[in-house]
Tab-separated table of C-alpha atoms and ligand atoms in Angstrom:
chain	number	residue	atom	x	y	z
J	1	UNK	CA	17.362	-34.091	-6.239
J	2	UNK	CA	17.797	-30.571	-7.669
J	3	UNK	CA	16.809	-31.817	-11.089
J	4	UNK	CA	13.641	-33.455	-9.839
J	5	UNK	CA	12.662	-30.293	-7.995
J	6	UNK	CA	13.418	-28.097	-10.997
J	7	UNK	CA	11.400	-30.384	-13.281
J	8	UNK	CA	8.481	-30.072	-10.925
J	9	UNK	CA	8.813	-26.288	-10.679
J	10	UNK	CA	9.137	-25.983	-14.453
J	11	UNK	CA	5.957	-28.003	-14.889
J	12	UNK	CA	4.127	-25.550	-12.619
J	13	UNK	CA	5.550	-22.596	-14.550
J	14	UNK	CA	4.529	-24.174	-17.855
J	15	UNK	CA	0.988	-24.552	-16.553
J	16	UNK	CA	0.912	-20.844	-15.675
J	17	UNK	CA	2.257	-19.948	-19.121
J	18	UNK	CA	-0.402	-22.117	-20.748
J	19	UNK	CA	-3.127	-20.423	-18.719
J	20	UNK	CA	-1.754	-17.036	-19.793
J	21	UNK	CA	-1.166	-15.999	-16.188
J	22	UNK	CA	2.617	-15.874	-16.156
J	23	UNK	CA	3.852	-12.463	-15.101
J	24	UNK	CA	6.589	-10.817	-17.118
J	25	UNK	CA	9.080	-8.372	-15.692
J	26	UNK	CA	10.149	-5.155	-17.411
J	27	UNK	CA	13.484	-3.627	-16.653
J	28	UNK	CA	13.393	0.080	-15.938
J	29	UNK	CA	16.635	1.822	-16.721
J	30	UNK	CA	16.393	4.989	-14.605
J	31	UNK	CA	14.579	6.411	-11.584
J	32	UNK	CA	10.831	5.922	-11.091
J	33	UNK	CA	9.062	8.953	-12.521
J	34	UNK	CA	5.923	9.659	-14.551
J	35	UNK	CA	7.941	8.499	-17.564
J	36	UNK	CA	10.689	5.901	-17.570
J	37	UNK	CA	13.083	4.191	-19.942
J	38	UNK	CA	12.736	0.437	-20.346
J	39	UNK	CA	15.359	-2.109	-21.411
J	40	UNK	CA	12.753	-3.969	-23.508
J	41	UNK	CA	11.417	-0.976	-25.417
J	42	UNK	CA	12.874	2.178	-26.929
J	43	UNK	CA	11.632	5.643	-26.013
J	44	UNK	CA	9.982	7.079	-22.916
J	45	UNK	CA	7.068	5.193	-21.410
J	46	UNK	CA	4.284	6.706	-19.327
J	47	UNK	CA	3.939	4.951	-15.977
J	48	UNK	CA	0.404	4.664	-14.596
J	49	UNK	CA	0.923	1.817	-12.164
J	50	UNK	CA	3.492	2.898	-9.635
J	51	UNK	CA	2.870	3.746	-5.990
J	52	UNK	CA	4.908	6.912	-6.415
J	53	UNK	CA	1.787	8.927	-5.571
J	54	UNK	CA	3.452	12.228	-4.762
J	55	UNK	CA	6.202	12.025	-7.368
J	56	UNK	CA	8.886	12.018	-4.676
J	57	UNK	CA	10.859	8.902	-5.723
J	58	UNK	CA	13.328	11.003	-7.736
J	59	UNK	CA	12.793	14.378	-6.071
J	60	UNK	CA	16.219	16.090	-5.907
J	61	UNK	CA	15.914	16.775	-2.161
J	62	UNK	CA	14.927	13.172	-1.424
J	63	UNK	CA	17.920	11.899	-3.392
J	64	UNK	CA	20.278	14.396	-1.746
J	65	UNK	CA	19.088	13.415	1.740
J	66	UNK	CA	19.745	9.737	0.986
J	67	UNK	CA	23.222	10.488	-0.361
J	68	UNK	CA	24.118	12.601	2.648
J	69	UNK	CA	23.001	9.809	4.984
J	70	UNK	CA	25.067	7.287	3.027
J	71	UNK	CA	28.124	9.474	3.593
J	72	UNK	CA	27.300	10.069	7.238
J	73	UNK	CA	26.185	6.590	8.298
J	74	UNK	CA	27.593	4.202	5.694
J	75	UNK	CA	25.750	1.371	3.995
J	76	UNK	CA	23.852	-0.059	6.924
J	77	UNK	CA	23.642	-0.796	10.638
J	78	UNK	CA	25.191	-4.276	10.523
J	79	UNK	CA	22.923	-5.063	13.434
J	80	UNK	CA	19.387	-5.404	14.657
J	81	UNK	CA	18.057	-2.462	16.644
J	82	UNK	CA	18.628	-3.687	20.200
J	83	UNK	CA	22.202	-4.920	19.754
J	84	UNK	CA	23.952	-1.949	18.144
J	85	UNK	CA	21.704	-1.003	15.250
J	86	UNK	CA	19.802	2.048	16.498
J	87	UNK	CA	21.175	5.186	14.855
J	88	UNK	CA	20.222	8.811	15.455
J	89	UNK	CA	18.419	8.902	12.094
J	90	UNK	CA	16.010	6.199	13.346
J	91	UNK	CA	14.882	8.465	16.134
J	92	UNK	CA	14.483	11.325	13.641
J	93	UNK	CA	12.399	9.395	11.086
J	94	UNK	CA	10.275	7.881	13.856
J	95	UNK	CA	9.515	11.346	15.233
J	96	UNK	CA	8.542	12.473	11.732
J	97	UNK	CA	6.281	9.437	11.275
J	98	UNK	CA	4.588	9.992	14.629
J	99	UNK	CA	4.030	13.656	13.753
J	100	UNK	CA	2.550	12.712	10.371
J	101	UNK	CA	0.355	9.995	11.887
J	102	UNK	CA	-0.740	12.206	14.829
J	103	UNK	CA	0.395	9.525	17.274
J	104	UNK	CA	2.788	9.730	20.224
J	105	UNK	CA	5.385	7.365	18.812
J	106	UNK	CA	6.415	5.255	15.839
J	107	UNK	CA	8.761	2.360	15.117
J	108	UNK	CA	10.342	1.527	11.758
J	109	UNK	CA	10.764	-1.864	10.121
J	110	UNK	CA	12.516	-2.765	6.846
J	111	UNK	CA	9.104	-2.999	5.154
J	112	UNK	CA	5.433	-2.690	5.966
J	113	UNK	CA	5.327	-6.426	5.350
J	114	UNK	CA	7.707	-6.834	8.271
J	115	UNK	CA	5.745	-4.275	10.311
J	116	UNK	CA	2.432	-6.096	9.900
J	117	UNK	CA	3.801	-9.583	10.421
J	118	UNK	CA	5.854	-8.302	13.357
J	119	UNK	CA	3.051	-6.330	14.971
J	120	UNK	CA	0.018	-8.591	14.942
J	121	UNK	CA	1.415	-11.727	16.599
J	122	UNK	CA	3.199	-9.495	19.138
J	123	UNK	CA	0.048	-7.790	20.401
J	124	UNK	CA	-2.547	-10.500	19.728
J	125	UNK	CA	-1.923	-13.895	21.304
J	126	UNK	CA	-3.628	-16.697	23.177
J	127	UNK	CA	-6.952	-15.515	24.601
J	128	UNK	CA	-7.171	-12.539	22.238
J	129	UNK	CA	-9.250	-12.111	19.078
J	130	UNK	CA	-8.702	-10.548	15.668
J	131	UNK	CA	-11.521	-9.561	13.348
J	132	UNK	CA	-10.160	-8.864	9.883
J	133	UNK	CA	-11.588	-7.510	6.593
J	134	UNK	CA	-11.764	-10.148	3.834
J	135	UNK	CA	-9.877	-7.965	1.365
J	136	UNK	CA	-6.993	-7.032	3.635
J	137	UNK	CA	-3.462	-6.967	2.244
J	138	UNK	CA	-1.534	-10.245	2.187
J	139	UNK	CA	0.867	-9.022	4.881
J	140	UNK	CA	-2.012	-8.422	7.309
J	141	UNK	CA	-3.398	-11.850	6.485
J	142	UNK	CA	-0.030	-13.478	7.132
J	143	UNK	CA	0.374	-11.463	10.336
J	144	UNK	CA	-3.001	-12.750	11.533
J	145	UNK	CA	-2.121	-16.316	10.537
J	146	UNK	CA	1.019	-16.296	12.657
J	147	UNK	CA	-0.883	-14.988	15.683
J	148	UNK	CA	-2.221	-17.433	18.295
J	149	UNK	CA	-5.338	-15.291	18.719
J	150	UNK	CA	-8.778	-16.410	17.576
J	151	UNK	CA	-9.198	-15.123	14.020
J	152	UNK	CA	-12.441	-14.168	12.294
J	153	UNK	CA	-12.826	-12.619	8.830
J	154	UNK	CA	-15.700	-10.250	8.050
J	155	UNK	CA	-17.086	-9.673	4.554
J	156	UNK	CA	-15.379	-6.752	2.865
J	157	UNK	CA	-16.532	-3.484	4.461
J	158	UNK	CA	-19.712	-5.181	5.714
J	159	UNK	CA	-20.358	-3.438	9.025
J	160	UNK	CA	-23.196	-5.781	10.035
J	161	UNK	CA	-20.899	-8.746	9.601
J	162	UNK	CA	-18.152	-6.954	11.535
J	163	UNK	CA	-20.581	-6.308	14.384
J	164	UNK	CA	-21.681	-9.968	14.426
J	165	UNK	CA	-18.083	-11.170	14.470
J	166	UNK	CA	-17.197	-8.746	17.271
J	167	UNK	CA	-20.161	-10.013	19.275
J	168	UNK	CA	-18.868	-13.555	18.844
J	169	UNK	CA	-15.517	-12.724	20.432
J	170	UNK	CA	-16.627	-10.233	23.067
J	171	UNK	CA	-15.188	-12.364	25.886
J	172	UNK	CA	-11.641	-12.162	24.518
J	173	UNK	CA	-8.900	-10.432	26.534
J	174	UNK	CA	-7.857	-8.048	23.732
J	175	UNK	CA	-9.902	-7.544	20.579
J	176	UNK	CA	-8.489	-6.093	17.374
J	177	UNK	CA	-10.214	-4.915	14.216
J	178	UNK	CA	-7.706	-5.124	11.363
J	179	UNK	CA	-8.240	-3.231	8.120
J	180	UNK	CA	-6.535	-1.590	5.188
J	181	UNK	CA	-7.220	2.164	4.958
J	182	UNK	CA	-7.324	2.162	1.164
J	183	UNK	CA	-7.924	-1.308	-0.264
J	184	UNK	CA	-5.151	-1.801	-2.745
J	185	UNK	CA	-6.952	-3.722	-5.461
J	186	UNK	CA	-10.296	-1.874	-5.303
J	187	UNK	CA	-9.155	1.611	-4.345
J	188	UNK	CA	-12.084	1.961	-1.905
J	189	UNK	CA	-11.773	3.210	1.661
J	190	UNK	CA	-12.385	1.443	4.948
J	191	UNK	CA	-15.526	2.840	6.601
J	192	UNK	CA	-13.555	4.162	9.524
J	193	UNK	CA	-16.317	6.154	11.265
J	194	UNK	CA	-18.406	2.959	11.551
J	195	UNK	CA	-15.390	0.857	12.427
J	196	UNK	CA	-14.341	3.262	15.183
J	197	UNK	CA	-17.896	3.299	16.519
J	198	UNK	CA	-18.023	-0.507	16.685
J	199	UNK	CA	-14.546	-0.617	18.197
J	200	UNK	CA	-15.751	1.586	21.071
J	201	UNK	CA	-18.849	-0.474	21.584
J	202	UNK	CA	-16.944	-3.759	21.750
J	203	UNK	CA	-13.834	-2.444	23.465
J	204	UNK	CA	-11.677	-3.281	20.469
J	205	UNK	CA	-8.514	-1.615	19.157
J	206	UNK	CA	-8.277	-0.716	15.481
J	207	UNK	CA	-5.167	-1.669	13.493
J	208	UNK	CA	-5.186	0.413	10.327
J	209	UNK	CA	-2.723	-0.373	7.518
J	210	UNK	CA	-2.620	2.873	5.584
J	211	UNK	CA	0.041	1.991	3.031
J	212	UNK	CA	-2.015	3.358	0.114
J	213	UNK	CA	-3.535	6.144	2.224
J	214	UNK	CA	-0.462	7.841	3.681
J	215	UNK	CA	0.465	10.841	1.570
J	216	UNK	CA	-2.733	10.341	-0.413
J	217	UNK	CA	-5.839	10.666	1.741
J	218	UNK	CA	-6.904	13.639	3.834
J	219	UNK	CA	-6.342	17.291	3.095
J	220	UNK	CA	-2.733	17.119	4.279
J	221	UNK	CA	-2.065	13.571	3.148
J	222	UNK	CA	-1.973	12.268	6.705
J	223	UNK	CA	-4.052	9.321	5.609
J	224	UNK	CA	-7.444	7.679	5.681
J	225	UNK	CA	-8.009	8.618	9.326
J	226	UNK	CA	-7.531	12.284	8.435
J	227	UNK	CA	-9.931	11.855	5.501
J	228	UNK	CA	-12.646	10.598	7.854
J	229	UNK	CA	-11.769	12.910	10.757
J	230	UNK	CA	-11.082	10.052	13.182
J	231	UNK	CA	-7.349	10.528	13.696
J	232	UNK	CA	-7.286	10.273	17.474
J	233	UNK	CA	-9.443	7.157	17.517
J	234	UNK	CA	-7.214	4.662	15.738
J	235	UNK	CA	-5.023	2.756	18.205
J	236	UNK	CA	-2.434	1.509	15.734
J	237	UNK	CA	-1.480	2.686	12.251
J	238	UNK	CA	0.938	0.824	10.022
J	239	UNK	CA	2.312	2.072	6.745
J	240	UNK	CA	5.070	1.890	4.174
J	241	UNK	CA	7.861	4.220	3.126
J	242	UNK	CA	7.820	2.388	-0.206
J	243	UNK	CA	4.871	4.204	-1.765
J	244	UNK	CA	4.100	7.928	-1.414
J	245	UNK	CA	6.935	8.606	1.038
J	246	UNK	CA	9.835	8.293	-1.375
J	247	UNK	CA	9.126	4.824	-2.686
J	248	UNK	CA	12.265	3.067	-1.486
J	249	UNK	CA	11.323	0.500	1.133
J	250	UNK	CA	10.686	0.444	4.839
J	251	UNK	CA	7.585	0.370	6.971
J	252	UNK	CA	6.405	1.499	10.363
J	253	UNK	CA	3.982	1.087	13.201
J	254	UNK	CA	2.630	4.316	14.725
J	255	UNK	CA	0.758	4.392	18.024
J	256	UNK	CA	1.207	4.975	21.716
J	257	UNK	CA	4.531	5.090	23.526
J	258	UNK	CA	3.594	1.904	25.363
J	259	UNK	CA	2.986	0.114	22.069
J	260	UNK	CA	6.306	1.172	20.557
J	261	UNK	CA	8.180	0.332	23.747
J	262	UNK	CA	6.545	-3.089	23.835
J	263	UNK	CA	7.213	-3.862	20.170
J	264	UNK	CA	10.853	-2.827	20.559
J	265	UNK	CA	11.102	-5.528	23.225
J	266	UNK	CA	9.212	-8.402	21.655
J	267	UNK	CA	8.366	-7.921	17.956
J	268	UNK	CA	10.351	-10.615	16.184
J	269	UNK	CA	11.564	-8.650	13.122
J	270	UNK	CA	12.852	-6.016	15.588
J	271	UNK	CA	14.821	-8.640	17.457
J	272	UNK	CA	16.022	-10.845	14.636
J	273	UNK	CA	16.253	-8.708	11.495
J	274	UNK	CA	18.387	-5.703	10.618
J	275	UNK	CA	17.302	-2.112	11.176
J	276	UNK	CA	16.118	0.176	8.386
J	277	UNK	CA	19.140	1.490	6.404
J	278	UNK	CA	19.997	5.118	7.186
J	279	UNK	CA	19.846	6.165	3.522
J	280	UNK	CA	16.196	5.152	3.298
J	281	UNK	CA	15.333	6.676	6.653
J	282	UNK	CA	16.826	10.016	5.583
J	283	UNK	CA	15.099	10.002	2.174
J	284	UNK	CA	11.740	9.184	3.736
J	285	UNK	CA	12.199	11.861	6.391
J	286	UNK	CA	12.775	14.385	3.609
J	287	UNK	CA	9.730	13.068	1.724
J	288	UNK	CA	7.578	13.699	4.807
J	289	UNK	CA	8.955	17.255	5.080
J	290	UNK	CA	8.049	17.885	1.432
J	291	UNK	CA	4.553	16.495	1.968
J	292	UNK	CA	4.066	18.785	4.985
J	293	UNK	CA	5.439	21.771	3.074
J	294	UNK	CA	3.552	21.153	-0.186
J	295	UNK	CA	0.036	19.847	0.562
J	296	UNK	CA	-0.880	21.041	-2.952
J	297	UNK	CA	0.637	17.776	-4.186
J	298	UNK	CA	-2.213	15.925	-2.479
J	299	UNK	CA	-4.796	18.278	-3.979
J	300	UNK	CA	-3.340	17.776	-7.458
J	301	UNK	CA	-3.301	14.002	-7.020
J	302	UNK	CA	-7.030	13.985	-6.329
J	303	UNK	CA	-7.810	16.291	-9.228
J	304	UNK	CA	-5.942	13.912	-11.511
J	305	UNK	CA	-7.771	10.861	-10.174
J	306	UNK	CA	-11.092	12.612	-10.848
J	307	UNK	CA	-10.049	13.596	-14.354
J	308	UNK	CA	-8.877	10.076	-15.150
J	309	UNK	CA	-12.027	8.430	-13.789
J	310	UNK	CA	-14.243	10.872	-15.661
J	311	UNK	CA	-12.265	10.460	-18.899
J	312	UNK	CA	-12.442	6.674	-18.711
J	313	UNK	CA	-16.208	6.771	-18.176
J	314	UNK	CA	-16.658	9.087	-21.145
J	315	UNK	CA	-14.839	6.502	-23.252
J	316	UNK	CA	-17.180	3.773	-22.056
J	317	UNK	CA	-14.971	2.060	-19.463
J	318	UNK	CA	-16.443	1.281	-16.080
J	319	UNK	CA	-13.779	2.095	-13.512
J	320	UNK	CA	-14.554	1.188	-9.898
J	321	UNK	CA	-15.771	4.177	-7.896
J	322	UNK	CA	-13.700	5.517	-5.033
J	323	UNK	CA	-11.944	8.489	-3.475
J	324	UNK	CA	-8.354	7.243	-3.545
J	325	UNK	CA	-5.646	7.625	-6.206
J	326	UNK	CA	-6.319	4.066	-7.438
J	327	UNK	CA	-8.618	3.719	-10.449
J	328	UNK	CA	-9.151	0.032	-11.277
J	329	UNK	CA	-10.842	-1.284	-14.417
J	330	UNK	CA	-12.094	-4.869	-14.073
J	331	UNK	CA	-11.599	-6.765	-17.334
J	332	UNK	CA	-12.419	-10.364	-16.384
J	333	UNK	CA	-9.859	-13.081	-16.789
J	334	UNK	CA	-6.185	-12.917	-15.988
J	335	UNK	CA	-4.931	-13.690	-19.480
J	336	UNK	CA	-7.015	-10.842	-20.904
J	337	UNK	CA	-5.700	-8.366	-18.340
J	338	UNK	CA	-2.160	-9.332	-19.261
J	339	UNK	CA	-2.952	-8.980	-22.965
J	340	UNK	CA	-4.469	-5.539	-22.490
J	341	UNK	CA	-1.467	-4.472	-20.464
J	342	UNK	CA	0.830	-5.623	-23.299
J	343	UNK	CA	-1.223	-3.726	-25.893
J	344	UNK	CA	-1.015	-0.569	-23.772
J	345	UNK	CA	2.722	-0.997	-23.454
J	346	UNK	CA	2.989	-1.204	-27.232
J	347	UNK	CA	1.317	2.217	-27.232
J	348	UNK	CA	3.761	3.586	-24.662
J	349	UNK	CA	1.808	3.137	-21.416
J	350	UNK	CA	2.943	0.973	-18.528
J	351	UNK	CA	0.080	-0.501	-16.503
J	352	UNK	CA	0.470	-3.960	-15.096
J	353	UNK	CA	-2.499	-6.300	-15.360
J	354	UNK	CA	-3.413	-8.004	-12.086
J	355	UNK	CA	-4.938	-11.428	-12.002
J	356	UNK	CA	-5.155	-14.547	-9.941
J	357	UNK	CA	-3.802	-15.121	-7.268
J	358	UNK	CA	-3.431	-11.398	-6.480
J	359	UNK	CA	-7.182	-10.970	-7.025
J	360	UNK	CA	-9.922	-13.645	-7.301
J	361	UNK	CA	-10.209	-15.419	-10.678
J	362	UNK	CA	-12.687	-13.648	-12.970
J	363	UNK	CA	-11.954	-10.206	-11.502
J	364	UNK	CA	-8.614	-9.517	-13.191
J	365	UNK	CA	-8.007	-5.842	-13.637
J	366	UNK	CA	-5.853	-3.014	-14.778
J	367	UNK	CA	-5.027	-0.877	-11.795
J	368	UNK	CA	-4.402	2.697	-12.834
J	369	UNK	CA	-2.642	4.809	-10.220
J	370	UNK	CA	-2.214	8.530	-10.293
J	371	UNK	CA	0.911	10.514	-9.503
J	372	UNK	CA	0.804	14.180	-8.429
J	373	UNK	CA	3.454	15.194	-10.957
J	374	UNK	CA	1.605	13.870	-14.026
J	375	UNK	CA	0.853	16.663	-16.496
J	376	UNK	CA	-2.491	17.340	-18.187
J	377	UNK	CA	-0.829	16.400	-21.493
J	378	UNK	CA	0.225	13.030	-20.111
J	379	UNK	CA	-3.333	12.321	-18.924
J	380	UNK	CA	-4.735	13.285	-22.340
J	381	UNK	CA	-2.188	11.002	-24.027
J	382	UNK	CA	-3.150	8.132	-21.730
J	383	UNK	CA	-6.870	8.520	-22.416
J	384	UNK	CA	-6.197	8.618	-26.149
J	385	UNK	CA	-4.329	5.314	-25.901
J	386	UNK	CA	-6.980	3.758	-23.660
J	387	UNK	CA	-9.497	4.487	-26.360
J	388	UNK	CA	-7.333	2.910	-29.074
J	389	UNK	CA	-6.623	-0.247	-27.082
J	390	UNK	CA	-10.106	-0.480	-25.562
J	391	UNK	CA	-11.687	-0.431	-29.011
J	392	UNK	CA	-9.157	-2.815	-30.513
J	393	UNK	CA	-9.859	-5.379	-27.801
J	394	UNK	CA	-13.613	-4.773	-27.819
J	395	UNK	CA	-13.755	-3.553	-24.206
J	396	UNK	CA	-15.515	-0.322	-25.177
C	1	PLP	C1	2.236	-2.228	-0.262
C	1	PLP	C2	1.542	-2.655	0.955
C	1	PLP	C3	2.222	-3.300	1.988
C	1	PLP	C4	3.661	-3.716	1.856
C	1	PLP	O1	4.513	-2.639	1.964
C	1	PLP	P1	6.077	-2.887	1.865
C	1	PLP	O2	6.676	-1.771	2.645
C	1	PLP	O3	6.430	-2.849	0.409
C	1	PLP	O4	6.358	-4.215	2.475
C	1	PLP	C5	1.530	-3.597	3.140
C	1	PLP	N1	0.221	-3.313	3.271
C	1	PLP	C6	-0.466	-2.706	2.292
C	1	PLP	C7	-1.910	-2.402	2.486
C	1	PLP	C8	0.160	-2.377	1.098
C	1	PLP	O5	-0.539	-1.806	0.121
């Protein structure tokens, strides 16, 4: 039986290899930073595809906070939250997250994946309705799929379509608009002022997943809602600790006290899956403190994104426009994106090519992501290599 299954799986893998869409995995030998060592390649390699937006993954204070929590609390909770797995550090990180999100309360999960798939079916059930952006993150999509609510998908950032879909479900008990803050593959922002306006008109609550916006958008890095000046008008914010906020893992839901109280009672990952490890909670709490203390990191991040976008255009690339720290270049098919990524790696730059099924076939891309601690020299080096590889492959 095992053999038959393995034969079948190997056939599927061979088909992916033949199509040139098989992903390869590089083994990084030290902490995530602007440059890393790699088991497969000698020398230092410039990383332009991590979510380490603020450069906090190996910040000495973030590391020290995690170590201290390991000593204080041990390896983990050995329990879900409600049995005996709620530690003092959970209360502390949740207060920090609520403060950062400008909400009354927050609740952690072991990932934002768990947060989204634990949140949506808990608040949206039979008789309710969810209206969701077509380009939402996979975890939001799965969260919606598990829900018993009526589900409608609106065309990406198309406010007319959102309005039509809301009108269709206006009789529902609870109505939710679900959207990413920063769309991860495009780097564009949800049109929150319009979304909030429609939410008011149709009595809907907005669920905003700001995983790529937290620590990145807004003057103080409080996220996409801060960027648009609509912070008090978003009912529910979800996010990750695995990107700008230290980069380890962990996710959260931020919102009202009633919401957090309710989720603590019924959200399935809260009830049936272990609590966030203390080490991660303490590192992320420190990362938030650094963000609040050093908003200049956010300013620098945006300067770098501008410089990169401008430099790429000067070379003849056509990066997608946007205000986030994500600068995608669409290159067409998946195999080509993987090839370009390999060529860049040969030149000392690590950018993963994304293709099907992460993005639709024909829109494969290189997703460049900025990090606040990149130097001007590193950016110049990257642009030099983009030119070399772009010309070699006939992209520019
Ligand atoms: C990365 C990401 C997630 C998943 O976060 P994890 O904490 O790694 O599970 C969820 N939603 C969005 C929009 C993301 O970009």
